[in-house]
Amino acid sequence: MDIKTLYDANIINITIAKNAFDTLYSAFGRHIESWQHEVADRLANSHWTGTASDHAQARIRFLGTELQSAHSELDLVGKALAKAAEQFALAQSHLVYALDDAKAAKLNVAPDGTITWDKEPTSANYAGAGAETTAIAISNRITAALNEADHADQELSARLNHFATNASNGTGLDAATVAQDLAAQTGREQIPPAGTEPAGVKKWWDGLTDTEQQKFIHEHPDQIGNLDGVPAAVRDQANRVNLRNLIKDRETQLANLGPEPTRYLSVAETNGGPVENPDYTEWKRKHDALQEKLTGFRSIQKRLDGEFEGGGGPGSEPPLLLLGIGDQGQGRAILSWGDPDKARNVSSMVPGLNSTLAGAGNGDAMTAKRIYQSAESSAQANSETPSIASVFWLGYDAPQLEGTGSSVLMQDRAEEGGAAYNKFLHGLRATHEGAPAHMTAQGHSYCSLVVGKATQQPGGLPVDDIVLVGSPGVGVDKASQLGIGADHVYVGTAKYDPVAMAPAPGMFVPGWAAYEAITNPDGLWHGTDPASQGFGAQRFSVADGSVTDSHDNYFGKDHKGGDSLPNIGKIVSGHGNTITREDPR
């Protein structure tokens, strides 16, 4: 496809062809109705019986199926032409607008797409100091329009060739073939349901035209942005739209709550104290839940707008992508420094106890960035050009000490989170461009258990290395049970980390401690201590810290944690063999 061909294309001819097929489709439908009434129904109501009658009846029914199949194929041809007309018209409009903008900016576009301009400031046609930047932007728009038209052209050609083949060899009269064609058309028009394997989602997405893709992004951003198997850049585009919608929706719901009711009833008293107004109690519950989500969403928006220190706004280096956002449960947020579809080394960190939606946009986002920077430094130290993506994944309800403190003692959240995390990483594998990336899964605190549960999902966890820090156990007794080889499981545990020293529940049962000391001396709340010799992982050096701060220092917060963050960076960059080691305890 070239500029002149698209610019001069008479799109109306496709619409004329589409209308002709629609007319044929309608006429053929009337013919089928007439045939059914005049032939099939009359024969069925006749008194003709016997072997010849049975054969005739069977042939009439078969012919009826063939006619209905042909009718459906004609309909699909018309729909293919209608879709092509829409796609070509949109591509042509994009080209025309780009050329008009080039003319307005005093840029000259050659037939081959080359853009030139007058660089003499005294000339009447001087394009200005920013001409080069404008030219690059317009050139990209022209290329995108031509690619859009070329994609539509190839799609229409393939569809028409398919229908022509069906018509010429008779398969278009076969009900099973037509059912497949109808299913293919329907599949293009519907987003894959929840639970679809990421590889299948990627195949569906790649089969859509640019116009269809943009339609889904703008009409269903909440689904496309959170669909594992959709490319990262697309998820980012959709989720930014959805984030604005979520903020606006929460603001509207808060406004609709109305004014705060009087907190206490004026007359009723219990034991001498005021009785809280039930209307206030309900209002406060709804208000606080909405406000908490709104605060979280606004925090993430501020990070994307560049309002927080540390980057993430327009032009940020590395760029920050929003790979997931949602209001399920406590809220969902997935952020990535760097594009995981293009990076050679991809880290995905699952946060632990007390992680929140608000924290995702602020401190947790910076945790992921420190991992990025550490891996970048490791790559440079090994004379490599860094190619990193560092993901922060809050795709489940992390346990909270306040209100639901017991949740950190249970494994139900880890089970749910592990399944979702597994699907997310399979999605990254499906959408990655070029050679497979070196992928590292990281679990901090309770979320080391989430990572452990993710490895036990069907097909395992598609990563090369696993990093576990501040872990109360991962649900298995041996590193080899995580499915990637014990030598690719790395553990960091601060000496005074209270979470990594949490006793198993049986410690509170009389007589249990002595029994456990014999059967599993390294037992923690959620299984064998990953830092123990018996677990069999590689242990890297971490600063001892204190009981009050060591659990939060693994990722270099306030420049603490000793060798922990540099070691993590080495693992993420694919140089785990260079870690500073520490003997298992």
Coordinates of C-alpha atoms in Angstrom, one line a residue:
M1 CA 0.0 0.0 0.0
D2 CA 1.4 3.4 -0.9
I3 CA 0.2 7.0 -0.3
K4 CA -1.3 7.6 -3.7
T5 CA -3.2 4.3 -3.8
L6 CA -4.8 5.0 -0.4
Y7 CA -5.4 8.7 -1.0
D8 CA -7.2 8.1 -4.4
A9 CA -9.0 4.9 -3.3
N10 CA -12.8 5.2 -4.0
I11 CA -14.1 3.5 -0.9
I12 CA -17.7 3.8 -2.2
N13 CA -17.0 1.0 -4.6
I14 CA -16.6 -1.5 -1.7
T15 CA -19.9 -0.2 -0.3
I16 CA -21.6 -0.7 -3.7
A17 CA -20.3 -4.3 -3.8
K18 CA -21.5 -4.8 -0.3
N19 CA -25.0 -3.5 -1.2
A20 CA -25.1 -5.8 -4.2
F21 CA -24.4 -8.9 -2.0
D22 CA -27.0 -7.7 0.5
T23 CA -29.5 -7.5 -2.4
L24 CA -28.5 -11.0 -3.5
Y25 CA -28.7 -12.2 0.1
S26 CA -32.3 -10.9 0.5
A27 CA -33.4 -12.2 -2.9
F28 CA -31.9 -15.6 -2.2
G29 CA -33.7 -15.6 1.2
R30 CA -37.0 -15.0 -0.6
H31 CA -36.2 -17.8 -3.0
I32 CA -35.6 -20.2 -0.1
E33 CA -39.0 -19.2 1.4
S34 CA -40.7 -19.8 -1.9
W35 CA -39.0 -23.1 -2.5
Q36 CA -39.9 -24.2 1.1
H37 CA -43.6 -23.4 0.6
E38 CA -44.0 -24.6 -3.0
V39 CA -41.8 -27.7 -2.9
A40 CA -40.7 -28.9 0.6
D41 CA -44.0 -28.2 2.4
R42 CA -46.2 -29.6 -0.4
L43 CA -44.2 -32.8 -0.6
A44 CA -44.3 -33.2 3.2
N45 CA -48.1 -32.8 3.2
S46 CA -48.7 -35.1 0.2
H47 CA -49.9 -38.7 0.6
W48 CA -46.9 -40.1 -1.4
T49 CA -45.4 -43.0 0.5
G50 CA -42.9 -45.7 -0.1
T51 CA -39.2 -46.1 -0.8
A52 CA -39.1 -43.5 -3.5
S53 CA -40.9 -41.0 -1.3
D54 CA -38.4 -41.6 1.6
H55 CA -35.5 -40.9 -0.8
A56 CA -37.1 -37.8 -2.1
Q57 CA -37.9 -36.5 1.3
A58 CA -34.3 -37.0 2.5
R59 CA -33.0 -35.3 -0.6
I60 CA -35.3 -32.4 -0.1
R61 CA -34.2 -32.0 3.5
F62 CA -30.6 -32.1 2.4
L63 CA -31.2 -29.6 -0.3
G64 CA -32.8 -27.3 2.2
T65 CA -29.7 -27.5 4.4
E66 CA -27.5 -26.6 1.4
L67 CA -29.7 -23.6 0.5
Q68 CA -29.6 -22.3 4.1
S69 CA -25.8 -22.8 4.2
A70 CA -25.4 -20.8 0.9
H71 CA -27.6 -18.1 2.3
S72 CA -25.4 -17.8 5.4
E73 CA -22.2 -17.6 3.3
L74 CA -23.7 -14.7 1.2
D75 CA -24.4 -12.9 4.5
L76 CA -20.8 -13.3 5.6
V77 CA -19.5 -12.0 2.3
G78 CA -21.6 -8.9 2.8
K79 CA -20.4 -8.4 6.3
A80 CA -16.7 -8.8 5.2
L81 CA -17.2 -6.1 2.6
A82 CA -18.9 -3.8 5.1
K83 CA -16.1 -4.2 7.6
A84 CA -13.5 -3.6 4.9
A85 CA -15.3 -0.4 3.8
E86 CA -15.2 0.9 7.4
Q87 CA -11.6 0.0 7.8
F88 CA -10.4 1.5 4.5
A89 CA -12.4 4.7 5.1
L90 CA -10.8 5.1 8.6
A91 CA -7.3 4.5 7.2
Q92 CA -7.9 6.9 4.4
S93 CA -9.1 9.6 6.8
H94 CA -6.0 9.1 9.0
L95 CA -3.8 9.6 5.9
V96 CA -5.7 12.7 4.7
Y97 CA -5.6 14.3 8.1
A98 CA -1.8 13.6 8.4
L99 CA -1.2 15.1 4.9
D100 CA -3.3 18.2 5.8
D101 CA -1.4 18.7 9.0
A102 CA 1.9 18.4 7.0
K103 CA 0.7 21.0 4.6
A104 CA -0.3 23.3 7.5
A105 CA 3.1 22.8 9.0
K106 CA 4.8 23.7 5.7
L107 CA 6.2 20.2 5.2
N108 CA 6.4 18.6 1.8
V109 CA 5.5 14.9 1.6
A110 CA 6.8 13.0 -1.4
P111 CA 4.9 10.1 -3.0
D112 CA 7.3 7.6 -1.2
G113 CA 6.6 9.3 2.2
T114 CA 9.8 11.2 2.4
I115 CA 9.3 14.6 4.2
T116 CA 11.3 17.7 3.4
W117 CA 10.9 21.3 4.5
D118 CA 12.4 24.8 4.1
K119 CA 15.1 25.3 6.7
E120 CA 15.8 28.9 5.9
P121 CA 14.5 31.2 8.7
T122 CA 14.1 34.1 6.3
S123 CA 12.0 32.2 3.8
A124 CA 8.2 32.6 3.6
N125 CA 7.9 28.8 3.7
Y126 CA 10.2 28.3 6.7
A127 CA 8.8 25.4 8.7
G128 CA 10.1 26.5 12.1
A129 CA 12.6 25.2 14.6
G130 CA 10.4 22.3 15.6
A131 CA 9.9 21.0 12.0
E132 CA 12.0 17.9 12.5
T133 CA 9.9 16.8 15.5
T134 CA 6.7 17.5 13.6
A135 CA 7.9 15.7 10.6
I136 CA 8.8 12.5 12.6
A137 CA 5.3 12.5 14.2
I138 CA 3.5 13.0 10.8
S139 CA 5.7 10.3 9.2
N140 CA 4.7 7.9 11.9
R141 CA 1.0 8.8 11.3
I142 CA 1.3 8.2 7.6
T143 CA 3.1 4.9 8.1
A144 CA 0.4 3.8 10.6
A145 CA -2.4 4.7 8.1
L146 CA -0.7 2.7 5.3
N147 CA -0.2 -0.2 7.6
E148 CA -3.9 0.0 8.7
A149 CA -5.0 -0.1 5.1
D150 CA -2.6 -2.9 4.2
H151 CA -3.9 -5.0 7.1
A152 CA -7.5 -4.4 6.0
D153 CA -6.6 -5.3 2.4
Q154 CA -4.9 -8.5 3.4
E155 CA -7.8 -9.4 5.7
L156 CA -10.5 -8.8 3.0
S157 CA -8.5 -10.7 0.4
A158 CA -8.1 -13.7 2.7
R159 CA -11.8 -13.7 3.6
L160 CA -13.1 -13.3 -0.1
N161 CA -10.6 -16.0 -1.2
H162 CA -12.0 -18.3 1.5
F163 CA -15.6 -17.7 0.5
A164 CA -14.7 -18.1 -3.2
T165 CA -13.1 -21.4 -2.5
N166 CA -16.1 -22.6 -0.5
A167 CA -18.3 -21.6 -3.5
S168 CA -16.2 -23.3 -6.1
N169 CA -15.7 -26.6 -4.4
G170 CA -19.1 -26.9 -2.8
T171 CA -18.0 -26.7 0.8
G172 CA -20.0 -23.5 1.2
L173 CA -23.1 -25.8 1.1
D174 CA -21.9 -27.8 4.0
A175 CA -23.5 -27.0 7.3
A176 CA -20.4 -27.8 9.4
T177 CA -18.2 -25.5 7.2
V178 CA -20.6 -22.7 7.5
A179 CA -20.9 -23.2 11.2
Q180 CA -17.1 -22.8 11.4
D181 CA -17.2 -19.6 9.4
L182 CA -20.0 -18.2 11.6
A183 CA -18.0 -19.1 14.7
A184 CA -14.9 -17.4 13.3
Q185 CA -16.9 -14.2 12.6
T186 CA -18.5 -14.3 16.0
G187 CA -15.1 -14.9 17.7
R188 CA -13.8 -11.7 16.1
E189 CA -16.6 -9.7 17.5
Q190 CA -16.4 -11.1 21.1
I191 CA -13.7 -10.7 23.8
P192 CA -12.5 -14.1 24.9
P193 CA -14.2 -15.1 28.2
A194 CA -12.4 -15.1 31.5
G195 CA -10.1 -18.1 31.9
T196 CA -9.1 -18.3 28.3
E197 CA -5.4 -19.3 28.0
P198 CA -3.2 -16.3 27.2
A199 CA -1.8 -17.9 24.1
G200 CA -5.4 -18.2 22.7
V201 CA -6.0 -14.5 23.7
K202 CA -2.9 -13.5 21.8
K203 CA -4.0 -15.4 18.7
W204 CA -7.4 -13.7 18.9
W205 CA -5.9 -10.2 19.3
D206 CA -3.4 -10.7 16.4
G207 CA -6.3 -11.8 14.2
L208 CA -8.1 -8.4 14.6
T209 CA -7.7 -5.5 12.3
D210 CA -6.3 -2.2 13.7
T211 CA -9.8 -0.8 13.6
E212 CA -11.3 -3.7 15.5
Q213 CA -8.5 -3.5 18.1
Q214 CA -9.1 0.2 18.7
K215 CA -12.8 -0.4 19.0
F216 CA -12.3 -2.9 21.7
I217 CA -9.8 -0.7 23.6
H218 CA -12.2 2.3 23.7
E219 CA -15.4 0.4 24.2
H220 CA -14.2 -2.2 26.7
P221 CA -11.0 -0.8 28.3
D222 CA -11.7 -2.6 31.6
Q223 CA -11.7 -6.0 29.9
I224 CA -8.9 -5.5 27.4
G225 CA -6.6 -3.8 29.9
N226 CA -6.8 -6.8 32.3
L227 CA -6.8 -9.6 29.7
D228 CA -3.7 -11.8 30.0
G229 CA -2.4 -12.4 26.4
V230 CA -3.0 -8.8 25.2
P231 CA 0.2 -7.0 24.4
A232 CA 1.6 -4.8 27.2
A233 CA 1.4 -1.5 25.3
V234 CA -2.2 -2.2 24.5
R235 CA -3.0 -3.0 28.1
D236 CA -1.4 0.3 29.1
Q237 CA -3.5 2.2 26.7
A238 CA -6.7 0.6 27.8
N239 CA -6.0 0.8 31.5
R240 CA -5.2 4.5 31.4
V241 CA -8.7 5.0 30.0
N242 CA -10.2 2.6 32.6
L243 CA -8.3 4.3 35.4
R244 CA -10.0 7.7 34.5
N245 CA -13.3 5.9 34.4
L246 CA -12.8 4.3 37.8
I247 CA -11.8 7.7 39.4
K248 CA -14.9 9.4 37.9
D249 CA -17.2 6.6 39.0
R250 CA -15.9 6.7 42.6
E251 CA -16.3 10.5 42.7
T252 CA -19.9 10.2 41.4
Q253 CA -20.8 7.5 43.9
L254 CA -19.4 9.5 46.8
A255 CA -21.4 12.6 45.7
N256 CA -24.5 10.5 45.5
L257 CA -24.1 9.3 49.1
G258 CA -25.4 12.7 50.2
P259 CA -24.5 14.6 53.3
E260 CA -23.2 12.8 56.4
P261 CA -26.1 11.8 58.7
T262 CA -26.1 12.7 62.4
R263 CA -23.8 10.3 64.1
Y264 CA -25.8 9.7 67.3
L265 CA -29.5 9.3 68.0
S266 CA -30.9 12.2 70.0
V267 CA -32.8 10.3 72.6
A268 CA -31.8 6.6 72.9
E269 CA -29.0 5.7 75.3
T270 CA -27.4 2.5 76.4
N271 CA -25.6 2.3 79.7
G272 CA -25.5 6.0 79.8
G273 CA -23.8 6.4 76.4
P274 CA -25.2 7.7 73.1
V275 CA -26.4 5.2 70.5
E276 CA -24.9 5.5 67.0
N277 CA -27.4 6.2 64.3
P278 CA -27.8 3.1 62.0
D279 CA -28.1 5.5 59.0
Y280 CA -24.7 7.0 59.9
T281 CA -23.1 3.6 60.4
E282 CA -24.2 2.5 56.9
W283 CA -23.2 5.8 55.3
K284 CA -19.8 5.7 56.9
R285 CA -19.2 2.1 55.8
K286 CA -20.0 3.0 52.2
H287 CA -18.1 6.3 52.3
D288 CA -14.9 4.9 53.7
A289 CA -14.8 2.0 51.2
L290 CA -15.3 4.3 48.3
Q291 CA -12.8 6.9 49.6
E292 CA -10.2 4.2 50.1
K293 CA -10.5 3.0 46.5
L294 CA -10.6 6.6 45.2
T295 CA -7.4 7.5 47.1
G296 CA -5.7 4.4 45.6
F297 CA -6.8 5.2 42.1
R298 CA -5.8 8.8 42.4
S299 CA -2.4 7.8 43.7
I300 CA -1.7 5.7 40.6
Q301 CA -3.0 8.5 38.4
K302 CA -0.6 10.9 40.1
R303 CA 2.3 8.5 39.5
L304 CA 1.4 8.3 35.8
D305 CA 1.0 12.1 35.6
G306 CA 4.5 12.5 37.0
E307 CA 3.3 14.2 40.2
F308 CA 5.3 11.9 42.5
E309 CA 9.1 12.0 42.9
G310 CA 10.9 9.3 41.1
G311 CA 9.4 9.4 37.6
G312 CA 6.6 7.6 35.8
G313 CA 5.0 10.6 34.0
P314 CA 5.1 11.5 30.3
G315 CA 8.6 11.0 28.9
S316 CA 9.7 9.0 32.0
E317 CA 12.9 6.9 31.5
P318 CA 12.2 4.1 31.9
P319 CA 8.6 4.4 30.8
L320 CA 5.9 3.3 33.2
L321 CA 3.2 1.0 31.9
L322 CA -0.1 0.3 33.6
L323 CA -0.7 -3.4 32.9
G324 CA -3.7 -3.8 35.2
I325 CA -6.2 -1.8 37.2
G326 CA -9.5 -2.8 38.8
D327 CA -11.8 -2.4 41.7
Q328 CA -12.2 -6.1 42.6
G329 CA -11.8 -6.7 46.3
Q330 CA -9.3 -4.3 47.8
G331 CA -8.4 -3.2 44.4
R332 CA -6.0 -4.4 41.6
A333 CA -2.9 -2.6 40.2
I334 CA -0.1 -3.8 38.0
L335 CA 2.7 -1.4 37.0
S336 CA 5.8 -2.0 35.0
W337 CA 9.0 0.1 34.6
G338 CA 9.9 -0.8 31.0
D339 CA 8.0 -2.8 28.5
P340 CA 8.0 -6.5 29.4
D341 CA 7.2 -7.4 25.8
K342 CA 10.5 -6.0 24.6
A343 CA 12.9 -6.5 27.5
R344 CA 15.4 -9.3 27.7
N345 CA 15.1 -9.5 31.5
V346 CA 11.7 -9.3 33.1
S347 CA 11.1 -9.2 36.9
S348 CA 7.7 -9.4 38.5
M349 CA 7.5 -8.7 42.2
V350 CA 4.5 -9.7 44.3
P351 CA 4.1 -7.6 47.4
G352 CA 3.1 -8.9 50.8
L353 CA 1.5 -8.0 54.1
N354 CA -0.3 -4.6 54.2
S355 CA 0.1 -3.9 50.5
T356 CA -2.6 -1.5 49.3
L357 CA -3.9 0.2 46.2
A358 CA -2.7 3.6 47.4
G359 CA 0.8 2.1 48.1
A360 CA 1.0 0.8 44.5
G361 CA 1.2 4.3 43.1
N362 CA 3.6 5.6 45.6
G363 CA 6.2 3.5 47.6
D364 CA 5.6 0.2 46.0
A365 CA 6.1 1.7 42.5
M366 CA 9.5 2.9 43.7
T367 CA 10.3 -0.5 45.0
A368 CA 9.9 -1.9 41.5
K369 CA 12.0 0.9 40.1
R370 CA 14.8 0.2 42.6
I371 CA 14.8 -3.4 41.3
Y372 CA 14.9 -2.0 37.8
Q373 CA 17.9 0.2 38.6
S374 CA 19.7 -2.6 40.4
A375 CA 19.3 -5.0 37.5
E376 CA 20.4 -2.2 35.2
S377 CA 23.6 -1.7 37.2
S378 CA 24.3 -5.4 37.2
A379 CA 24.0 -5.6 33.4
Q380 CA 26.3 -2.6 33.0
A381 CA 28.8 -4.2 35.4
N382 CA 28.8 -7.2 33.0
S383 CA 29.4 -5.0 30.0
E384 CA 25.9 -5.6 28.7
T385 CA 23.4 -3.0 27.3
P386 CA 20.6 -3.1 29.9
S387 CA 17.2 -4.4 28.8
I388 CA 15.0 -4.6 31.8
A389 CA 11.3 -4.5 32.8
S390 CA 10.4 -4.5 36.5
V391 CA 6.8 -5.3 37.3
F392 CA 4.9 -4.6 40.5
W393 CA 1.9 -7.1 40.6
L394 CA -0.9 -6.4 43.0
G395 CA -3.4 -8.8 41.4
Y396 CA -5.0 -10.2 44.5
D397 CA -6.1 -9.1 48.0
A398 CA -2.9 -8.9 50.1
P399 CA -3.5 -9.7 53.8
Q400 CA -3.9 -6.7 56.1
L401 CA -3.1 -6.6 59.8
E402 CA -5.8 -4.1 60.5
G403 CA -9.3 -5.6 60.4
T404 CA -8.3 -8.9 58.8
G405 CA -5.1 -9.7 60.7
S406 CA -5.9 -13.4 60.7
S407 CA -5.8 -13.5 56.9
V408 CA -2.0 -13.6 56.9
L409 CA -2.2 -16.9 58.8
M410 CA -4.4 -18.5 56.2
Q411 CA -3.6 -19.7 52.6
D412 CA -6.8 -19.0 50.8
R413 CA -5.6 -15.6 49.5
A414 CA -2.4 -17.1 48.4
E415 CA -4.3 -19.9 46.5
E416 CA -6.4 -17.3 44.7
G417 CA -3.5 -15.0 44.1
G418 CA -1.2 -17.8 42.9
A419 CA -3.6 -18.8 40.2
A420 CA -4.0 -15.2 38.9
Y421 CA -0.2 -14.6 39.1
N422 CA 0.5 -17.8 37.1
K423 CA -1.9 -16.7 34.4
F424 CA -0.4 -13.2 34.3
L425 CA 3.1 -14.6 33.7
H426 CA 1.9 -17.0 31.0
G427 CA 0.4 -13.8 29.4
L428 CA 3.9 -12.2 29.5
R429 CA 5.4 -15.2 27.8
A430 CA 2.7 -15.2 25.1
T431 CA 3.1 -11.5 24.2
H432 CA 6.9 -11.2 24.4
E433 CA 8.6 -10.2 21.1
G434 CA 11.6 -12.1 19.8
A435 CA 13.6 -14.6 21.8
P436 CA 12.1 -15.6 25.2
A437 CA 12.9 -13.2 28.0
H438 CA 14.8 -14.3 31.1
M439 CA 12.0 -14.0 33.7
T440 CA 12.3 -13.7 37.5
A441 CA 9.4 -14.1 39.9
Q442 CA 9.8 -12.4 43.3
G443 CA 7.8 -12.9 46.4
H444 CA 8.1 -10.8 49.5
S445 CA 6.6 -11.7 52.9
Y446 CA 3.2 -13.5 52.6
C447 CA 3.5 -13.2 48.8
S448 CA 6.4 -15.7 48.7
L449 CA 3.5 -18.1 49.5
V450 CA 1.6 -16.7 46.6
V451 CA 4.6 -17.4 44.3
G452 CA 4.8 -20.9 45.8
K453 CA 1.2 -21.5 45.1
A454 CA 1.6 -20.2 41.5
T455 CA 4.3 -22.8 40.9
Q456 CA 1.9 -25.6 41.7
Q457 CA -0.7 -24.6 39.0
P458 CA -1.0 -26.8 35.9
G459 CA 1.9 -26.2 33.6
G460 CA 4.0 -24.7 36.4
L461 CA 5.3 -21.1 36.6
P462 CA 6.9 -19.9 33.3
V463 CA 10.0 -18.3 34.9
D464 CA 13.7 -19.0 35.0
D465 CA 14.5 -17.8 38.5
I466 CA 12.6 -17.3 41.8
V467 CA 13.5 -14.8 44.5
L468 CA 11.9 -15.2 48.0
V469 CA 12.6 -12.6 50.7
G470 CA 11.2 -12.3 54.3
S471 CA 9.3 -15.5 53.8
P472 CA 7.1 -17.3 56.3
G473 CA 7.1 -20.4 54.1
V474 CA 6.0 -21.1 50.5
G475 CA 3.8 -24.1 50.9
V476 CA 6.4 -26.7 49.9
D477 CA 9.2 -28.4 51.8
K478 CA 11.9 -28.3 49.2
A479 CA 13.1 -25.8 46.6
S480 CA 13.1 -28.6 44.0
Q481 CA 9.3 -28.7 44.4
L482 CA 8.9 -25.2 42.9
G483 CA 9.4 -26.7 39.4
I484 CA 12.4 -24.8 38.1
G485 CA 15.3 -26.5 39.8
A486 CA 16.6 -25.8 43.3
D487 CA 19.7 -23.9 41.9
H488 CA 17.4 -21.3 40.4
V489 CA 15.6 -20.6 43.7
Y490 CA 17.2 -17.7 45.7
V491 CA 16.3 -16.8 49.2
G492 CA 17.1 -13.7 51.3
T493 CA 16.2 -13.6 55.0
A494 CA 17.3 -10.9 57.5
K495 CA 18.4 -12.3 60.9
Y496 CA 15.9 -10.3 62.9
D497 CA 13.0 -10.4 60.4
P498 CA 9.9 -11.3 62.6
V499 CA 7.9 -12.5 59.7
A500 CA 10.6 -15.0 58.6
M501 CA 10.7 -16.3 62.2
A502 CA 6.9 -16.7 62.6
P503 CA 6.3 -20.1 64.2
A504 CA 3.9 -22.6 62.7
P505 CA 0.4 -22.8 64.1
G506 CA 1.1 -26.0 65.9
M507 CA 3.5 -24.3 68.2
F508 CA 0.5 -23.1 70.1
V509 CA -0.7 -26.6 70.7
P510 CA 0.7 -28.3 73.9
G511 CA 3.2 -31.0 73.1
W512 CA 3.5 -29.9 69.4
A513 CA 6.8 -28.1 69.7
A514 CA 8.7 -31.2 70.8
Y515 CA 7.1 -33.2 68.0
E516 CA 7.9 -30.6 65.4
A517 CA 11.4 -30.3 66.6
I518 CA 11.9 -33.9 65.5
T519 CA 9.8 -34.0 62.3
N520 CA 10.4 -30.5 60.9
P521 CA 12.8 -28.5 62.9
D522 CA 12.8 -25.7 60.2
G523 CA 9.0 -25.4 60.1
L524 CA 7.5 -21.9 59.7
W525 CA 3.8 -20.9 59.5
H526 CA 3.5 -21.9 55.9
G527 CA 5.9 -24.7 55.6
T528 CA 9.7 -25.3 55.7
D529 CA 11.8 -22.2 56.2
P530 CA 13.1 -21.4 52.7
A531 CA 16.4 -20.0 54.3
S532 CA 17.1 -23.4 55.9
Q533 CA 19.7 -25.8 54.6
G534 CA 17.0 -28.5 54.3
F535 CA 15.0 -26.4 51.9
G536 CA 17.8 -26.5 49.4
A537 CA 17.7 -23.0 47.9
Q538 CA 20.6 -20.6 47.2
R539 CA 20.8 -18.0 50.0
F540 CA 22.1 -14.6 49.4
S541 CA 23.5 -12.0 51.8
V542 CA 21.1 -9.6 53.6
A543 CA 21.8 -7.1 56.4
D544 CA 20.6 -8.3 59.8
G545 CA 18.5 -5.3 60.4
S546 CA 16.3 -5.0 63.5
V547 CA 13.0 -6.5 64.6
T548 CA 11.2 -3.2 63.7
D549 CA 12.7 -2.5 60.2
S550 CA 14.3 -5.5 58.7
H551 CA 11.2 -6.9 57.0
D552 CA 10.8 -3.8 54.8
N553 CA 14.5 -3.3 53.8
Y554 CA 15.0 -6.1 51.3
F555 CA 14.5 -3.8 48.3
G556 CA 16.8 -1.0 49.5
K557 CA 14.3 1.2 51.3
D558 CA 16.1 4.2 52.9
H559 CA 19.4 2.6 51.5
K560 CA 19.1 -0.3 54.0
G561 CA 19.3 -4.0 53.5
G562 CA 23.0 -4.4 52.8
D563 CA 23.7 -6.7 49.8
S564 CA 20.0 -7.6 49.4
L565 CA 19.0 -5.3 46.5
P566 CA 22.3 -5.6 44.6
N567 CA 21.9 -9.4 44.8
I568 CA 18.4 -9.2 43.6
G569 CA 19.5 -7.1 40.7
K570 CA 22.1 -9.7 39.8
I571 CA 19.5 -12.4 39.7
V572 CA 17.1 -10.3 37.6
S573 CA 19.7 -9.5 35.1
G574 CA 20.6 -13.1 34.6
H575 CA 23.8 -13.1 36.7
G576 CA 22.6 -15.1 39.7
N577 CA 26.0 -16.9 39.8
T578 CA 27.6 -13.6 41.0
I579 CA 25.5 -13.1 44.2
T580 CA 27.1 -12.5 47.6
R581 CA 26.3 -15.8 49.3
E582 CA 25.3 -16.5 52.9
D583 CA 25.2 -20.0 54.5
P584 CA 21.7 -21.5 55.1
R585 CA 20.7 -21.4 58.7

